[in-house]
CSV table of C-alpha atoms in Angstrom, one decimal:
chain,number,residue,atom,x,y,z
A,761,UNK,CA,-0.9,2.7,-0.3
A,762,UNK,CA,-2.9,4.8,-3.2
A,763,UNK,CA,-0.4,8.2,-5.0
A,764,UNK,CA,-0.2,9.7,-7.8
A,765,UNK,CA,3.0,10.4,-9.8
A,766,UNK,CA,3.7,13.5,-12.7
A,767,UNK,CA,4.8,11.9,-15.9
A,768,UNK,CA,4.4,15.0,-17.3
A,769,UNK,CA,3.1,18.9,-17.1
A,770,UNK,CA,-0.2,17.6,-16.6
A,771,UNK,CA,-0.4,14.4,-16.4
A,772,UNK,CA,-0.8,11.9,-13.4
A,773,UNK,CA,-0.6,8.6,-12.8
A,774,UNK,CA,-2.8,6.5,-10.4
A,775,UNK,CA,-0.2,4.2,-8.6
A,776,UNK,CA,-1.7,1.3,-6.1
A,777,UNK,CA,1.4,0.3,-4.1
A,778,UNK,CA,-0.3,-3.2,-2.1
A,779,UNK,CA,1.8,-4.9,0.4
A,780,UNK,CA,5.6,-2.2,0.1
A,781,UNK,CA,7.7,-3.3,2.2
A,782,UNK,CA,7.2,-7.2,0.3
A,783,UNK,CA,10.1,-9.6,-0.1
A,784,UNK,CA,9.9,-9.2,-4.0
A,785,UNK,CA,8.4,-6.4,-6.0
A,786,UNK,CA,6.2,-7.2,-9.3
A,787,UNK,CA,4.5,-4.0,-11.2
A,788,UNK,CA,1.2,-4.9,-12.7
A,789,UNK,CA,0.5,-3.1,-16.3
A,790,UNK,CA,-3.1,-3.2,-16.6
A,791,UNK,CA,-4.5,-4.3,-20.6
A,792,UNK,CA,-6.8,-2.7,-22.2
A,793,UNK,CA,-9.6,-0.7,-21.5
A,794,UNK,CA,-9.2,-1.9,-18.0
A,795,UNK,CA,-7.3,-0.5,-15.0
A,796,UNK,CA,-5.2,-2.0,-12.8
A,797,UNK,CA,-8.5,-3.3,-10.5
A,798,UNK,CA,-8.6,-6.5,-12.8
A,799,UNK,CA,-6.0,-7.7,-10.6
A,800,UNK,CA,-8.0,-7.5,-7.5
A,801,UNK,CA,-7.2,-12.2,-7.6
A,802,UNK,CA,-3.7,-11.4,-7.7
A,803,UNK,CA,-3.4,-8.3,-4.9
A,804,UNK,CA,-6.0,-10.9,-3.3
A,805,UNK,CA,-3.1,-13.8,-2.7
A,806,UNK,CA,-0.1,-12.5,-3.7
A,807,UNK,CA,0.9,-9.7,-0.8
A,808,UNK,CA,-0.6,-12.4,2.3
A,809,UNK,CA,2.4,-14.4,0.6
A,810,UNK,CA,5.0,-11.0,1.2
A,811,UNK,CA,4.9,-9.5,-2.3
A,812,UNK,CA,4.5,-5.6,-2.6
A,813,UNK,CA,2.0,-5.6,-5.2
A,814,UNK,CA,2.6,-2.4,-7.3
A,815,UNK,CA,-0.3,-1.4,-10.0
A,816,UNK,CA,-0.5,1.3,-11.6
A,817,UNK,CA,-3.4,3.2,-14.2
A,818,UNK,CA,-2.4,3.9,-17.8
A,819,UNK,CA,-3.1,7.5,-18.5
A,820,UNK,CA,-6.4,7.5,-20.2
A,821,UNK,CA,-8.0,4.9,-17.6
A,822,UNK,CA,-8.5,4.0,-14.2
A,823,UNK,CA,-7.4,7.4,-11.3
A,824,UNK,CA,-5.0,8.0,-14.2
A,825,UNK,CA,-4.9,11.7,-15.9
A,826,UNK,CA,-7.0,11.5,-18.5
A,827,UNK,CA,-5.1,14.1,-21.5
A,828,UNK,CA,-6.4,14.3,-25.0
A,829,UNK,CA,-2.6,12.6,-26.6
A,830,UNK,CA,-0.2,10.0,-26.0
A,831,UNK,CA,-1.8,6.4,-26.4
A,832,UNK,CA,1.6,4.9,-28.7
A,833,UNK,CA,3.2,3.3,-27.4
A,834,UNK,CA,7.0,4.3,-26.9
A,835,UNK,CA,4.6,7.4,-25.4
A,836,UNK,CA,2.9,4.3,-22.9
A,837,UNK,CA,6.0,2.9,-22.7
A,838,UNK,CA,7.9,6.4,-21.4
A,839,UNK,CA,5.0,6.5,-18.1
A,840,UNK,CA,6.4,3.5,-17.2
A,841,UNK,CA,9.8,4.5,-17.0
A,842,UNK,CA,8.5,7.1,-14.6
A,843,UNK,CA,7.2,5.0,-12.5
A,844,UNK,CA,10.3,3.0,-11.9
A,845,UNK,CA,12.2,6.0,-11.8
A,846,UNK,CA,10.7,7.4,-9.2
A,847,UNK,CA,9.8,5.0,-7.0
A,848,UNK,CA,13.3,3.7,-7.0
A,849,UNK,CA,12.6,0.5,-8.0
A,850,UNK,CA,15.9,-2.0,-9.1
A,851,UNK,CA,15.4,-5.7,-9.5
A,852,UNK,CA,11.7,-6.3,-9.5
A,853,UNK,CA,9.4,-8.4,-12.4
A,854,UNK,CA,7.5,-6.5,-14.9
A,855,UNK,CA,3.9,-8.1,-16.0
A,856,UNK,CA,1.6,-6.4,-18.4
A,857,UNK,CA,-1.5,-8.0,-20.3
A,858,UNK,CA,-3.2,-7.7,-23.3
A,859,UNK,CA,-1.9,-4.0,-24.5
A,860,UNK,CA,0.0,-4.1,-21.7
A,861,UNK,CA,1.5,-6.0,-22.4
A,862,UNK,CA,3.0,-5.0,-25.4
A,863,UNK,CA,3.6,-1.9,-23.7
A,864,UNK,CA,6.3,-3.0,-21.7
A,865,UNK,CA,7.5,-4.9,-23.6
A,866,UNK,CA,8.2,-1.8,-26.1
A,867,UNK,CA,9.1,-0.4,-22.5
A,868,UNK,CA,12.0,-3.0,-22.3
A,869,UNK,CA,13.5,-1.9,-25.8
A,870,UNK,CA,13.4,0.8,-25.5
A,871,UNK,CA,15.3,1.4,-22.0
A,872,UNK,CA,17.1,-1.6,-22.7
A,873,UNK,CA,14.6,-2.9,-19.6
A,874,UNK,CA,16.3,-0.8,-17.1
A,875,UNK,CA,15.8,-1.7,-13.2
A,876,UNK,CA,13.8,-5.5,-14.1
A,877,UNK,CA,15.0,-8.7,-13.5
A,878,UNK,CA,12.3,-10.2,-14.9
A,879,UNK,CA,9.9,-10.1,-17.8
A,880,UNK,CA,5.7,-11.2,-17.0
A,881,UNK,CA,3.7,-11.4,-20.4
A,882,UNK,CA,0.0,-12.1,-20.1
A,883,UNK,CA,-2.1,-12.4,-23.3
A,884,UNK,CA,0.4,-10.2,-24.5
A,885,UNK,CA,-0.7,-7.9,-27.4
A,886,UNK,CA,2.3,-9.1,-29.4
A,887,UNK,CA,4.0,-8.9,-32.3
A,888,UNK,CA,1.4,-7.5,-33.8
A,889,UNK,CA,-2.3,-8.0,-32.7
A,890,UNK,CA,-3.7,-7.1,-36.2
A,891,UNK,CA,-2.7,-9.5,-39.9
A,892,UNK,CA,-0.1,-9.0,-41.6
A,893,UNK,CA,1.1,-9.6,-44.9
A,894,UNK,CA,3.8,-11.1,-43.2
A,895,UNK,CA,1.7,-12.0,-39.7
A,896,UNK,CA,-1.3,-14.2,-40.5
A,897,UNK,CA,-2.1,-14.8,-37.1
A,898,UNK,CA,-3.8,-11.7,-35.4
A,899,UNK,CA,-7.2,-10.7,-36.3
A,900,UNK,CA,-8.6,-8.4,-39.0
A,901,UNK,CA,-7.5,-4.9,-38.9
A,902,UNK,CA,-11.8,-3.8,-40.4
A,903,UNK,CA,-12.2,-5.7,-36.8
A,904,UNK,CA,-10.8,-2.9,-34.6
A,905,UNK,CA,-11.6,-0.6,-36.9
A,906,UNK,CA,-15.7,-1.7,-35.9
A,907,UNK,CA,-14.4,-1.6,-32.6
A,908,UNK,CA,-12.9,2.0,-32.8
A,909,UNK,CA,-15.7,3.2,-34.8
A,910,UNK,CA,-18.6,2.0,-32.7
A,911,UNK,CA,-16.4,3.3,-29.5
A,912,UNK,CA,-17.3,7.2,-31.2
A,913,UNK,CA,-20.7,6.1,-31.5
A,914,UNK,CA,-21.9,3.9,-28.6
A,915,UNK,CA,-18.8,3.1,-26.8
A,916,UNK,CA,-21.4,1.9,-23.1
A,917,UNK,CA,-23.3,-0.7,-26.7
A,918,UNK,CA,-19.1,-0.9,-27.3
A,919,UNK,CA,-18.1,-2.2,-24.2
A,920,UNK,CA,-21.7,-5.2,-23.7
A,921,UNK,CA,-20.1,-6.0,-27.1
A,922,UNK,CA,-16.7,-6.8,-26.0
A,923,UNK,CA,-17.1,-7.9,-22.9
A,924,UNK,CA,-16.8,-12.0,-24.4
A,925,UNK,CA,-15.2,-11.9,-25.5
A,926,UNK,CA,-12.3,-11.6,-22.8
A,927,UNK,CA,-13.5,-15.0,-21.6
A,928,UNK,CA,-13.4,-18.4,-22.5
A,929,UNK,CA,-17.1,-19.5,-20.7
A,930,UNK,CA,-20.0,-17.8,-20.8
A,931,UNK,CA,-20.0,-15.1,-18.6
A,932,UNK,CA,-22.8,-13.9,-16.2
A,933,UNK,CA,-24.5,-10.6,-15.9
A,934,UNK,CA,-22.0,-9.6,-12.6
A,935,UNK,CA,-19.0,-10.2,-14.4
A,936,UNK,CA,-19.9,-8.1,-17.3
A,937,UNK,CA,-20.9,-5.6,-15.3
A,938,UNK,CA,-17.6,-5.6,-13.9
A,939,UNK,CA,-16.0,-5.4,-17.0
A,940,UNK,CA,-18.5,-2.6,-18.0
A,941,UNK,CA,-17.6,-1.0,-15.0
A,942,UNK,CA,-14.3,-0.5,-15.6
A,943,UNK,CA,-14.0,0.0,-19.2
A,944,UNK,CA,-16.8,2.8,-18.6
A,945,UNK,CA,-14.3,4.9,-15.9
A,946,UNK,CA,-11.9,5.7,-19.2
A,947,UNK,CA,-11.3,8.5,-21.4
A,948,UNK,CA,-13.3,7.9,-24.7
A,949,UNK,CA,-10.1,9.1,-26.7
A,950,UNK,CA,-8.3,6.7,-24.4
A,951,UNK,CA,-10.2,3.6,-25.2
A,952,UNK,CA,-10.0,4.4,-29.2
A,953,UNK,CA,-6.6,6.2,-29.8
A,954,UNK,CA,-4.9,2.4,-28.5
A,955,UNK,CA,-7.0,1.1,-30.1
A,956,UNK,CA,-5.6,3.0,-32.7
A,957,UNK,CA,-2.1,1.9,-31.9
A,958,UNK,CA,-2.8,-1.8,-31.8
A,959,UNK,CA,-4.4,-1.8,-34.7
A,960,UNK,CA,-1.6,-0.2,-36.3
A,961,UNK,CA,1.3,-0.9,-34.6
A,962,UNK,CA,4.3,-3.6,-33.6
A,963,UNK,CA,6.7,-5.0,-32.0
A,964,UNK,CA,8.3,-7.6,-34.4
A,965,UNK,CA,12.0,-6.1,-33.7
A,966,UNK,CA,11.5,-5.1,-29.9
A,967,UNK,CA,10.9,-9.0,-28.9
A,968,UNK,CA,15.0,-9.7,-29.5
A,969,UNK,CA,15.8,-6.8,-27.9
A,970,UNK,CA,14.1,-8.6,-24.2
A,971,UNK,CA,17.6,-9.7,-22.2
A,972,UNK,CA,15.7,-11.6,-19.1
A,973,UNK,CA,13.9,-14.5,-17.8
A,974,UNK,CA,10.4,-14.1,-19.8
A,975,UNK,CA,6.7,-15.6,-18.4
A,976,UNK,CA,4.5,-16.1,-20.9
A,977,UNK,CA,0.8,-17.3,-19.4
A,978,UNK,CA,-1.8,-17.5,-22.1
A,979,UNK,CA,-5.0,-18.8,-22.8
A,980,UNK,CA,-5.3,-21.0,-26.1
A,981,UNK,CA,-9.1,-19.8,-26.0
A,982,UNK,CA,-8.1,-16.5,-27.0
A,983,UNK,CA,-10.2,-14.7,-28.8
A,984,UNK,CA,-8.2,-11.5,-28.6
A,985,UNK,CA,-4.5,-11.8,-29.2
A,986,UNK,CA,-4.8,-14.8,-30.7
A,987,UNK,CA,-2.5,-18.2,-28.6
A,988,UNK,CA,-0.6,-18.1,-31.5
A,989,UNK,CA,0.4,-14.3,-31.0
A,990,UNK,CA,2.1,-16.3,-27.5
A,991,UNK,CA,3.9,-18.5,-30.3
A,992,UNK,CA,5.2,-16.1,-31.5
A,993,UNK,CA,6.9,-14.1,-28.6
A,994,UNK,CA,8.2,-17.7,-27.6
A,995,UNK,CA,10.7,-17.9,-30.7
A,996,UNK,CA,10.7,-13.8,-31.3
A,997,UNK,CA,12.0,-13.9,-27.1
A,998,UNK,CA,15.4,-15.4,-26.3
A,999,UNK,CA,15.5,-17.2,-22.7
A,1000,UNK,CA,10.9,-17.5,-22.2
A,1001,UNK,CA,9.0,-20.5,-21.4
A,1002,UNK,CA,6.3,-20.8,-23.0
A,1003,UNK,CA,2.6,-21.9,-20.5
A,1004,UNK,CA,-1.0,-22.3,-22.0
A,1005,UNK,CA,-3.6,-21.5,-20.2
A,1006,UNK,CA,-6.5,-25.0,-21.5
A,1007,UNK,CA,-9.3,-23.5,-20.4
A,1008,UNK,CA,-9.2,-19.9,-20.3
A,1009,UNK,CA,-9.6,-16.8,-23.2
A,1010,UNK,CA,-8.1,-13.7,-23.4
A,1011,UNK,CA,-9.0,-13.1,-19.2
A,1012,UNK,CA,-6.8,-16.1,-18.4
A,1013,UNK,CA,-5.8,-14.2,-14.8
A,1014,UNK,CA,-9.7,-14.8,-13.5
A,1015,UNK,CA,-10.2,-17.8,-15.3
A,1016,UNK,CA,-8.0,-19.6,-13.9
A,1017,UNK,CA,-6.9,-17.8,-10.8
A,1018,UNK,CA,-5.0,-20.3,-8.9
A,1019,UNK,CA,-3.0,-21.6,-11.5
A,1020,UNK,CA,-2.3,-18.3,-12.2
A,1021,UNK,CA,-1.4,-16.9,-9.5
A,1022,UNK,CA,0.6,-20.0,-8.7
A,1023,UNK,CA,2.4,-19.5,-12.2
A,1024,UNK,CA,3.5,-16.3,-11.2
A,1025,UNK,CA,4.9,-15.9,-7.7
A,1026,UNK,CA,7.1,-19.7,-9.0
A,1027,UNK,CA,8.4,-18.2,-11.7
A,1028,UNK,CA,8.5,-14.1,-9.3
A,1029,UNK,CA,10.4,-16.2,-6.2
């Protein structure tokens, strides 16, 4: 089932609700600069195992509205809350990849984990994607600033340059084209504003507020959200478990899809 949910007067969020009568619900929030379709290799498998899979396109991306505002973590988390309230979701697994992982962490902190029984983080951009004086594990802020500038100057080239960073092994032209297609569906301003958010915002104080069992899946070769971020999340979130993916970069749900699906199913059941 596909439909939209209004979260502000002029903002509608696209939802793909797969197997709505499944035994257990997993709500997926995608990362930058993609859409819910990045999880197709989960949506192909998990519904057959009895799971209800909900994918949303965050504002500015995929088939959702593309306003010129509202790309900080607080507003993105509020969109998630609107979807949860409208769909009356309870006792479900909330899952996020990359910036989507940061968004769901902010949701858990801002709304006290309302309705969520378990949290799953995939290569999450937390507690800080960029290096800080007291956190030397992220990317230099200058690298993100260059990406933002390239969005404004030549977004197609930025997407072509960024695609290989998401994968551990060299990628085919077909895979690069797939990444490009998903990324180019987004609004350019949303792509830039979200990059400003994960460059400038952090979630150090959000982590201790998470009270539910948490699964952290992270590729050890991740060049976007470096593996020490996963270790920092493990230290900061009580009752969390970290599973390293030895053959993956940032797109572990594609590069080791069988292991990824197995770990997620085992956790969600």
